Short mmCIF file of C-alpha atoms in Angstrom, two decimals:
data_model
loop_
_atom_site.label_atom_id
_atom_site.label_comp_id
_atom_site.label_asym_id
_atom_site.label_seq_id
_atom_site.Cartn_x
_atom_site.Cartn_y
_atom_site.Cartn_z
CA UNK A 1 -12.70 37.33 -25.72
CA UNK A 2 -14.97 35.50 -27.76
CA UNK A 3 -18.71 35.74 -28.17
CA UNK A 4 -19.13 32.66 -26.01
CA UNK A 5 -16.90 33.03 -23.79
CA UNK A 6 -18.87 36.84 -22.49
CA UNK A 7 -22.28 35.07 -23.20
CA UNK A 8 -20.74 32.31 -20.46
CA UNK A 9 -18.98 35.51 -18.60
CA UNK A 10 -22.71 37.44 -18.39
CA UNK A 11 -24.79 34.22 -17.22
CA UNK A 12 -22.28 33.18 -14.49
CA UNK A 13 -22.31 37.03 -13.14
CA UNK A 14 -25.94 37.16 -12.84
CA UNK A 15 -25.89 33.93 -10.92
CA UNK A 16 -23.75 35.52 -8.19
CA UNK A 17 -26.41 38.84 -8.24
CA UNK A 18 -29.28 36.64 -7.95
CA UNK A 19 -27.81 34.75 -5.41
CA UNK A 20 -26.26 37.66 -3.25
CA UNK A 21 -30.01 38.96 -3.11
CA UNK A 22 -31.17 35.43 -2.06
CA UNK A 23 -28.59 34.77 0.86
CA UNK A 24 -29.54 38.39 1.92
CA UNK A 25 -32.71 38.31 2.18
CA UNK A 26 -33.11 34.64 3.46
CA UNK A 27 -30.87 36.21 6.67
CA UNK A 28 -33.82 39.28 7.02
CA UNK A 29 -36.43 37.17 7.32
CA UNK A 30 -35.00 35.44 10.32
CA UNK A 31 -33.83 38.02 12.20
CA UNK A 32 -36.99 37.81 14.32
CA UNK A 33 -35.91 34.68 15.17
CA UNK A 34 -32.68 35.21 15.87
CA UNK A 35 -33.17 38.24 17.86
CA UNK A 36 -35.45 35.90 20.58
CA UNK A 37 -33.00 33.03 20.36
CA UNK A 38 -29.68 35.61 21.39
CA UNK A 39 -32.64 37.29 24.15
CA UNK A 40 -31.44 40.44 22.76
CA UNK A 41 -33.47 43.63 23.14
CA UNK A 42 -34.28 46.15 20.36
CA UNK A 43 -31.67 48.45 21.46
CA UNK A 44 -28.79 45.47 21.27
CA UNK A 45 -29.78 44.01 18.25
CA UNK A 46 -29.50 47.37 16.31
CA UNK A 47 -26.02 47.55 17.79
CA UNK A 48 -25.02 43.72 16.46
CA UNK A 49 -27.13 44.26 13.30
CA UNK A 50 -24.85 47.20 12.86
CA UNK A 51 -22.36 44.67 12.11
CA UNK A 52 -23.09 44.08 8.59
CA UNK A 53 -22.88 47.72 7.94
CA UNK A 54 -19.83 48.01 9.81
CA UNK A 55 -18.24 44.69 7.67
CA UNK A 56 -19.56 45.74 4.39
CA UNK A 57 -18.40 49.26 4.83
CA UNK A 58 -14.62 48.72 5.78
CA UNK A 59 -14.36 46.10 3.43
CA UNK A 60 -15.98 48.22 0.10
CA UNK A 61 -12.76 50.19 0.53
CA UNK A 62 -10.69 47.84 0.01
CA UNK A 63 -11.84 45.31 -2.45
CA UNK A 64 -11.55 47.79 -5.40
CA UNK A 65 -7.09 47.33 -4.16
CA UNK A 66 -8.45 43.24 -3.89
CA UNK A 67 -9.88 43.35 -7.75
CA UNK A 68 -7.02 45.19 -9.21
CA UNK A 69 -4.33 42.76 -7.68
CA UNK A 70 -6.11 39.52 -7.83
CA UNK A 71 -8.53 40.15 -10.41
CA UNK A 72 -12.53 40.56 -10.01
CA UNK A 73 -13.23 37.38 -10.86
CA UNK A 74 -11.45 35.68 -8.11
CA UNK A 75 -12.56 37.98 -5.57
CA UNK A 76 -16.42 37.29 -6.17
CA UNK A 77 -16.25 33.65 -5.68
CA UNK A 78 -14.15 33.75 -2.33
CA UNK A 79 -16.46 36.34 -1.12
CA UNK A 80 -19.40 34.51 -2.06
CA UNK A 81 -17.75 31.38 -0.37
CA UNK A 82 -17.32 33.24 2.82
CA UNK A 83 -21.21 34.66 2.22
CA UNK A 84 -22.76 31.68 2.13
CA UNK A 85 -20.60 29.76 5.19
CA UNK A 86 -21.34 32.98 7.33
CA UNK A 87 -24.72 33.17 6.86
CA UNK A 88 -25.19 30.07 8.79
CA UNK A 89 -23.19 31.63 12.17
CA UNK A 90 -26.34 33.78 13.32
CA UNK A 91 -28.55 30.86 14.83
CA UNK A 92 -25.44 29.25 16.32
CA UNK A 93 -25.12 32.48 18.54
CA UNK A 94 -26.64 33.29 22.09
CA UNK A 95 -25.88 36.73 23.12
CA UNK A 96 -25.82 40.10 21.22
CA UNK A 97 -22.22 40.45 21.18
CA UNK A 98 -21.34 36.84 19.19
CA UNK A 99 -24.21 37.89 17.11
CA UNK A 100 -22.50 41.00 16.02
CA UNK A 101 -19.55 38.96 15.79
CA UNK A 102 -20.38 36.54 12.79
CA UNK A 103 -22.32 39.60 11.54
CA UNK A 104 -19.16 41.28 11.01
CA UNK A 105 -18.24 38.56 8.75
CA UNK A 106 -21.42 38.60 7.17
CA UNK A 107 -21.53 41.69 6.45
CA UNK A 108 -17.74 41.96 5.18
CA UNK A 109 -18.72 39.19 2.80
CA UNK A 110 -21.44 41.22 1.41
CA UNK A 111 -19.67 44.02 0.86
CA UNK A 112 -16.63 42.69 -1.06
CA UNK A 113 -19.24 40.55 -3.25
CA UNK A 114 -20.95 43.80 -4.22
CA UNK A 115 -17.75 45.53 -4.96
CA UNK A 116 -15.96 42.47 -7.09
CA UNK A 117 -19.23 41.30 -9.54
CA UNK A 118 -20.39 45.19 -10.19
CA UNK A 119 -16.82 46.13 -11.34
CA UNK A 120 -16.91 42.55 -13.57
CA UNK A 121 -20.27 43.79 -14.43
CA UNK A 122 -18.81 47.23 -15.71
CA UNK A 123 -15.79 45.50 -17.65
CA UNK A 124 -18.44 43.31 -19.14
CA UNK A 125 -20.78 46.17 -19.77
CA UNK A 126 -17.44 47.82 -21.72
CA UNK A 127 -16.63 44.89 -23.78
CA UNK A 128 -20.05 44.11 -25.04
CA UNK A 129 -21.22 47.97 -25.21
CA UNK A 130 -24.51 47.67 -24.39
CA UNK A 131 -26.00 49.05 -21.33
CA UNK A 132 -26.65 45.74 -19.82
CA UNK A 133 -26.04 46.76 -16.05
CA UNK A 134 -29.74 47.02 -15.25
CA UNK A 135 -30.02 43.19 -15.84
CA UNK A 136 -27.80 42.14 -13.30
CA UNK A 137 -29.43 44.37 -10.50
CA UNK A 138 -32.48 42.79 -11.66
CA UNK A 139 -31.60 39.27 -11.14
CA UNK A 140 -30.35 40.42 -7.71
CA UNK A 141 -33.78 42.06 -6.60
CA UNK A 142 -35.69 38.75 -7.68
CA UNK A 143 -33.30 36.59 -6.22
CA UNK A 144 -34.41 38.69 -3.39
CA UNK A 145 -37.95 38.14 -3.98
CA UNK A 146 -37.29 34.41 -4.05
CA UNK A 147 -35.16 34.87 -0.34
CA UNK A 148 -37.66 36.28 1.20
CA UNK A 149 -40.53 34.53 0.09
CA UNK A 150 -39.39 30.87 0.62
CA UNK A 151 -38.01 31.87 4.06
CA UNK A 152 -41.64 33.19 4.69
CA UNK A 153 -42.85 29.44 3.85
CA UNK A 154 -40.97 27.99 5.90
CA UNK A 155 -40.17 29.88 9.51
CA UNK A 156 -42.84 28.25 10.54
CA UNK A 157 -42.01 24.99 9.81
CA UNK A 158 -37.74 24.96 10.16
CA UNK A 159 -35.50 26.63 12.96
CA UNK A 160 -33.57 29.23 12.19
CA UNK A 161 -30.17 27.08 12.15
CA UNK A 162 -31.77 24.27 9.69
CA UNK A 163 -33.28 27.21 7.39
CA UNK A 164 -30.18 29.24 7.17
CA UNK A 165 -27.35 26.23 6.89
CA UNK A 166 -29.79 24.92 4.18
CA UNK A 167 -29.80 28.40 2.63
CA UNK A 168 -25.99 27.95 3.01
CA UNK A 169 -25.51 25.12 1.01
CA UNK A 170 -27.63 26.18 -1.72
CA UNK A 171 -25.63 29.35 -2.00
CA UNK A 172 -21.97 26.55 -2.30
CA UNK A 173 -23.77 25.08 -4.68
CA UNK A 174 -24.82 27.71 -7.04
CA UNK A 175 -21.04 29.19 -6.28
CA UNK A 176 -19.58 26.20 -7.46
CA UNK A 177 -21.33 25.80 -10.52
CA UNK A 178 -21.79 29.20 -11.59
CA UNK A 179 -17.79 29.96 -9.80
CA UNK A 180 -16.42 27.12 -12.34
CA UNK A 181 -17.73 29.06 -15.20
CA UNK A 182 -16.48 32.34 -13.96
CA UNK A 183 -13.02 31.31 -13.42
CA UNK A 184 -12.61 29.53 -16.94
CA UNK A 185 -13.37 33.54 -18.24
CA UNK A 186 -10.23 35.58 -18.27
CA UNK A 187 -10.97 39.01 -16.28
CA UNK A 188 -11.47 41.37 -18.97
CA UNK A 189 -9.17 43.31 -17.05
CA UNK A 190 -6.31 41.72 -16.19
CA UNK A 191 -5.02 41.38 -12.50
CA UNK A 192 -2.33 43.28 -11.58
CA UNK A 193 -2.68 45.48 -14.70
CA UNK A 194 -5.11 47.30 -17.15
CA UNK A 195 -4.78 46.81 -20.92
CA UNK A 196 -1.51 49.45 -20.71
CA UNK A 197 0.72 51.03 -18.49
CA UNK A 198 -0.68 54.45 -19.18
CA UNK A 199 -3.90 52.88 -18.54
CA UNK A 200 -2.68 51.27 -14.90
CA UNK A 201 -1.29 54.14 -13.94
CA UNK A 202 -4.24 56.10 -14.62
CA UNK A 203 -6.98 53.67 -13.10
CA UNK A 204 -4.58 53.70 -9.58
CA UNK A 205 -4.56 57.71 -9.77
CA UNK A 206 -7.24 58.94 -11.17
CA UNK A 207 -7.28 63.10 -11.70
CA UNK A 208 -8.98 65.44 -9.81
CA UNK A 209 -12.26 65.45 -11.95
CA UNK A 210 -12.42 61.89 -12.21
CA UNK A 211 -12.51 61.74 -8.65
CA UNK A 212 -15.35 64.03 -8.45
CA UNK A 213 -17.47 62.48 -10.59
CA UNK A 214 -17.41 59.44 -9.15
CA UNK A 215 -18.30 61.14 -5.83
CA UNK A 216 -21.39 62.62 -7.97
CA UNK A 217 -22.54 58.91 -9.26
CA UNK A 218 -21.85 57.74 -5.70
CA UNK A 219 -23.85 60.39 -4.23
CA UNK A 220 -26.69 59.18 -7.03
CA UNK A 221 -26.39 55.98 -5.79
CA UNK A 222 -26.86 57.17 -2.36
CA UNK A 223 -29.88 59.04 -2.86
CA UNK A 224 -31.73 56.11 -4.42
CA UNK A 225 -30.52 53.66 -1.80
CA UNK A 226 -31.72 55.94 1.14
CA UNK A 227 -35.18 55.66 -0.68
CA UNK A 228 -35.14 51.72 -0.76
CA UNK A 229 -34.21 51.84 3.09
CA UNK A 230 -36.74 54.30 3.89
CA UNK A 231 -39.74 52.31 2.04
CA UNK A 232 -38.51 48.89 3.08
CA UNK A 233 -38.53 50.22 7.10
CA UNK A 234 -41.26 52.53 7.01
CA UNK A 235 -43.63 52.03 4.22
CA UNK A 236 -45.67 49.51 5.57
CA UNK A 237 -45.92 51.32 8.72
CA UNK A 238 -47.09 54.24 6.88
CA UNK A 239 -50.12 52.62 5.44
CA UNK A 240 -50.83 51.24 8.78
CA UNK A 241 -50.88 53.39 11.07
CA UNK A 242 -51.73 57.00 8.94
CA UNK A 243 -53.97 54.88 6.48
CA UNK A 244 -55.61 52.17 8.53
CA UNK A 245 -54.21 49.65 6.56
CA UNK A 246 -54.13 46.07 8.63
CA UNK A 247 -51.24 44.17 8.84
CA UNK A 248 -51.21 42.19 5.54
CA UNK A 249 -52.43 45.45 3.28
CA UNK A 250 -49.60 47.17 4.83
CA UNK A 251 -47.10 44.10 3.99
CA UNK A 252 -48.27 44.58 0.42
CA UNK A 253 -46.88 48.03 0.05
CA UNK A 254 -42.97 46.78 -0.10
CA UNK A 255 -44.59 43.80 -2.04
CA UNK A 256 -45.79 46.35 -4.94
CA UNK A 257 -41.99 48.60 -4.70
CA UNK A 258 -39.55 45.47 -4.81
CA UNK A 259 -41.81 43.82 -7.58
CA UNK A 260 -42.01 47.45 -9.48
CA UNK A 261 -38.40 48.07 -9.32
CA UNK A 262 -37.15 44.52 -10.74
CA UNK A 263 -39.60 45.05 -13.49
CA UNK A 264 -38.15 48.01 -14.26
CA UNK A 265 -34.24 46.59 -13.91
CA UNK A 266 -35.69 43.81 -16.25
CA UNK A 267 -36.43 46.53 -18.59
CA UNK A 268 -33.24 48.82 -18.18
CA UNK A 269 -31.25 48.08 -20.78
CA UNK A 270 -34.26 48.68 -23.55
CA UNK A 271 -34.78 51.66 -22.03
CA UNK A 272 -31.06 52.83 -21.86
CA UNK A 273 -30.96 52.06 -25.59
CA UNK A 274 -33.98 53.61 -26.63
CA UNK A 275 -33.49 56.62 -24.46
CA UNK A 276 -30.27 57.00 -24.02
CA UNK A 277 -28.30 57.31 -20.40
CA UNK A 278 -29.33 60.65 -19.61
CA UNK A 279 -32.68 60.68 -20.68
CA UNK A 280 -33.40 57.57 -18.70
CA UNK A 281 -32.05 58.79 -15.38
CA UNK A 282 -34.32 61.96 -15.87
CA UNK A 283 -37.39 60.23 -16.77
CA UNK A 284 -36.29 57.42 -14.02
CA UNK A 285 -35.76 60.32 -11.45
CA UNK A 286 -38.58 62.59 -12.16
CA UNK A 287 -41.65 59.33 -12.05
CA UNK A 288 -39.78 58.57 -8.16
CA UNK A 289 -40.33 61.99 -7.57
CA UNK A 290 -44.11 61.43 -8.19
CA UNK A 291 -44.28 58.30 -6.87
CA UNK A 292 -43.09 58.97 -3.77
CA UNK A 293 -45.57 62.08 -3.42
CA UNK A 294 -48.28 60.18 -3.97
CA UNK A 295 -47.39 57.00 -1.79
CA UNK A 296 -46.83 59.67 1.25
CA UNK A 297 -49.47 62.27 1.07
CA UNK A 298 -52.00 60.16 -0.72
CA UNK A 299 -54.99 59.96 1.06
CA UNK A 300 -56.17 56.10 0.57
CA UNK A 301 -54.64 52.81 0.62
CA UNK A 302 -54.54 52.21 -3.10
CA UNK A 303 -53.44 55.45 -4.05
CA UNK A 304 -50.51 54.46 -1.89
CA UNK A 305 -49.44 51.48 -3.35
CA UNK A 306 -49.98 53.03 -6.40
CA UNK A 307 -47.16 55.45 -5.10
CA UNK A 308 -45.13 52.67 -4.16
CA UNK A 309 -45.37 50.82 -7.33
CA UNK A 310 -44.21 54.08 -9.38
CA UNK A 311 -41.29 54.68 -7.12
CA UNK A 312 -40.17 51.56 -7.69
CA UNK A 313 -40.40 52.26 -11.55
CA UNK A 314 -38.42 55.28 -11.08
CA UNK A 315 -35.52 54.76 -8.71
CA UNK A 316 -35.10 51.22 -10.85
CA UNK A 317 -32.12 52.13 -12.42
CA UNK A 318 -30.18 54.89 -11.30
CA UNK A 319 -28.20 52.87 -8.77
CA UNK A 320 -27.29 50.38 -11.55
CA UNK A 321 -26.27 53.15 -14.23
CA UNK A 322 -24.35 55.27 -11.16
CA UNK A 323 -22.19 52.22 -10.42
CA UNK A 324 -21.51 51.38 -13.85
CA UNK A 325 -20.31 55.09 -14.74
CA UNK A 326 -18.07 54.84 -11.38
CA UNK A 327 -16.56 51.69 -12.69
CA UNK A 328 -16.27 53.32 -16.31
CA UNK A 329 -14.42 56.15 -14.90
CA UNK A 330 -12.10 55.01 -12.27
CA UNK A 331 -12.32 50.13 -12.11
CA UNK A 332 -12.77 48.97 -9.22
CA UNK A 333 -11.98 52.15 -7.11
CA UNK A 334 -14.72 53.84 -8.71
CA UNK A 335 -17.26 51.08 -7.85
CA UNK A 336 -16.32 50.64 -4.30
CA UNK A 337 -16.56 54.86 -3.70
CA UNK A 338 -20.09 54.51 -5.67
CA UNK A 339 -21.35 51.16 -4.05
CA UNK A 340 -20.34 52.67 -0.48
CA UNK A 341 -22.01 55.56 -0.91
CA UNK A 342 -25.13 53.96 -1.90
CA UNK A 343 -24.94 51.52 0.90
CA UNK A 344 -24.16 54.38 3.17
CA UNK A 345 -27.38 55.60 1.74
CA UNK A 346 -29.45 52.51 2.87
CA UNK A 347 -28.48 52.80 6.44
CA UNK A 348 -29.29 56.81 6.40
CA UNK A 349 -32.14 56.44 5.08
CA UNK A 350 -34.15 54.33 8.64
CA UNK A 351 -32.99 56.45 10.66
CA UNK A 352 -32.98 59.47 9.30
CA UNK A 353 -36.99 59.41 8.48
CA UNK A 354 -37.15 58.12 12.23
CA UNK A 355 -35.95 61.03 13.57
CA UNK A 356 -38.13 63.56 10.63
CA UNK A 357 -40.86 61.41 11.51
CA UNK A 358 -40.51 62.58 15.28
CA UNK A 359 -39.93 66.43 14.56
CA UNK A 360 -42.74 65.83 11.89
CA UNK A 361 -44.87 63.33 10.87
CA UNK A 362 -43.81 59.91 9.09
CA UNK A 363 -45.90 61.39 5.76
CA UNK A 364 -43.76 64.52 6.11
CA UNK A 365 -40.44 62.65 6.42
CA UNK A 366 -41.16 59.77 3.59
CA UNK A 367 -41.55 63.23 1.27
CA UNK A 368 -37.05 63.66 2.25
CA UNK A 369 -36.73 60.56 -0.37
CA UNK A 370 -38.76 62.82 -3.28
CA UNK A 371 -36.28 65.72 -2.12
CA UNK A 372 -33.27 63.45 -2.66
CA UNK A 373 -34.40 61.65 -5.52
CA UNK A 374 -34.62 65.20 -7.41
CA UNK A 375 -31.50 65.64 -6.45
CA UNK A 376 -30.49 62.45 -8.15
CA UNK A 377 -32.28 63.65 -11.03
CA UNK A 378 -30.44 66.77 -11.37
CA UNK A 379 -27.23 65.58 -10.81
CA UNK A 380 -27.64 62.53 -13.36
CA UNK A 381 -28.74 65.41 -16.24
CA UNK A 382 -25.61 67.03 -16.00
CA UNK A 383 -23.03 64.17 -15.64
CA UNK A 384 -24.83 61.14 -17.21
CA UNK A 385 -23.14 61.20 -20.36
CA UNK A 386 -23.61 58.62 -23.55
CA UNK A 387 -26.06 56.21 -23.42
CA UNK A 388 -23.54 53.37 -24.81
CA UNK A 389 -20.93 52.10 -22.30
CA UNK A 390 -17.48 52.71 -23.06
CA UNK A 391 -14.24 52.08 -21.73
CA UNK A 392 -13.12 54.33 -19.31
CA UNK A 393 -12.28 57.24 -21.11
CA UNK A 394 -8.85 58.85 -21.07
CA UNK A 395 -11.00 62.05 -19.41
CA UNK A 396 -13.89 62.14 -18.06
CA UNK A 397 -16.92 63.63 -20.14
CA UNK A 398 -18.38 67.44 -19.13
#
């Protein structure tokens, strides 16, 4: 493919991450509003919010079959069709049960988007070989940013139904523009087919170490995603109620985490090259370790963020590197086993501090993500391998 034709290829595909992270969290921030209109209590709207999980679960399985037969190119601009029409159902729902419903949808959506730009992300990481994955999670955490913080502006001013049917036609729009451009770019590979037989026959049945070390880059996605869930659900209410932190300071502490892991996406792929792969996921894993020490057991507010802010830094890029050496090893299939994993990770990680918090303390149970993120740390410094991206080898590396 020409040199224009992947600098075209690389600027449509970070379109769709930013604007994955944008429909996203647009939806979050109006699920206070959504949960009055349906009347729902806090025990029903868990069960219908459970919907997205459910949708983006079932449907990670199968869009790594989707890519391969229709191509990843394709895939990504239905799904983000059916993202941005779906985000639009919640507000037109009254009861729990339609809510989890469209959620369903929603959350299906979600899923296969994830699934069908990462593994175009790892073909594209392949055929330019430079470790450029980082980049596109970091246009999806500040498309995030930008979600969030212009639905904050205006829930006060727009209902729920105007705010998220305008976030839906923003989200055609950008598809259609950025969707144009991705569709005049051949898949790098093919659909229906890798570059040779040998080759399809050995991304569809992958050996018996291949298989495992995807598992081990899906399990390092999962430990950094259960550390995003944890901090975005319980960090504020850390440094409220064990720090005395009012409502706003406490806000602040995601604030300082979201902003100091997109800086340190934005700054991934310098790293990567400067470091090398294994190096970075050490250095990445070992400064959340600290981090998230400090932002627990610290005994003042600013300490705390501090904390936050250096987690951030650290978990930055192990869940982009892990899904890119998935996709290396084993396409599509390898992304969708790594991204489900990780998102299995996200939803672990709420409740899972809930419950430590309860047996505990919430300091004592924010310290499980340090525990897991060493064990990210570990596992990434045996099965990292080269810092350049590759095509997927012919065996996988010790």
């Amino acid at each position: 493919m020409p040199g224009t034709d992947l600098v075209r290829l690389r600027l449509a595909l970070t379109a769709f991450f930013a604007l994955d992270g944008f429909v996203f969290a647009g939806w979050v921030v109006r699920i206070p509003a959504i949960k009055e209109q349906t009347g729902a209590s806090a025990g029903s709207l868990g069960l219908a919010l459970l919907g997205v999980s459910a949708g983006a679960v079932i449907t990670m399985t199968l869009t790594g079959r989707l890519c391969r037969r229709y191509g990843s190119h394709l895939v990504t601009v239905v799904c983000a069709v059916v993202l941005c029409l779906s985000v639009g159902l919640p507000p037109l729902t009254h009861s729990p049960l339609a809510l989890g419903l469209v959620l369903l949808l929603f959350g299906a959506a979600y899923g296969g988007i994830n699934v069908a730009f990462n593994s175009a992300a790892v073909d594209l990481v392949a055929a330019l070989r430079r470790p450029i994955m980082p980049s596109f999670h970091a246009a999806f955490s500040l498309g995030g940013m930008i979600g969030a913080g212009l639905g904050a502006l205006v829930a006060g001013s727009l209902s729920p139904t105007r705010h998220l049917w305008g976030l839906a036609a923003v989200g055609l729009l950008v598809t259609a523009v950025a969707g144009r451009a991705l569709m005049r770019c051949a898949p790098l590979t093919p659909a229906g087919a890798g570059r040779t037989g040998t080759e399809r026959a050995a991304s569809r049945r992958p050996d018996r170490r291949t298989r495992a070390l995807v598992i081990v880059f899906g399990l390092i996605a999962l430990c950094t995603a259960y550390g995003e869930g944890a901090l975005a659900d319980w960090g504020a209410l850390h440094l409220e109620e064990d720090l005395g932190a009012s409502p706003g300071a406490a806000a602040v502490g995601y604030s300082c985490f979201a902003l100091a892991m997109t800086v340190g996406r934005l700054t991934g792929t310098a790293q990567l090259e400067r470091l090398g792969r294994t190096r970075t996921l050490l250095a990445g894993g070992s400064t959340a370790v600290a981090g998230v020490l400090l932002g627990a057991l610290a005994p003042s507010l600013w300490a705390a963020l501090l904390g936050y802010a250096v987690t951030g830094l650290g978990l930055a890029n192990l869940f982009p590197v892990a899904v890119e050496r998935a996709g290396a090893l084993a396409g599509p299939g390898g992304v969708a086993t790594a991204s489900t994993l990780g998102y299995g990770g996200m939803l672990l990680g709420p409740p899972a501090i809930g419950f430590m918090a309860d047996w505990f303390s919430l300091p004592a149970a924010l310290t499980s993500v340090a525990v897991l993120a060493a064990v990210a740390t570990v596992s990434a410094s045996r099965h990292a391998g080269p810092t350049r991206a590759d095509p997927a080898p012919a065996s996988p590396p010790p």
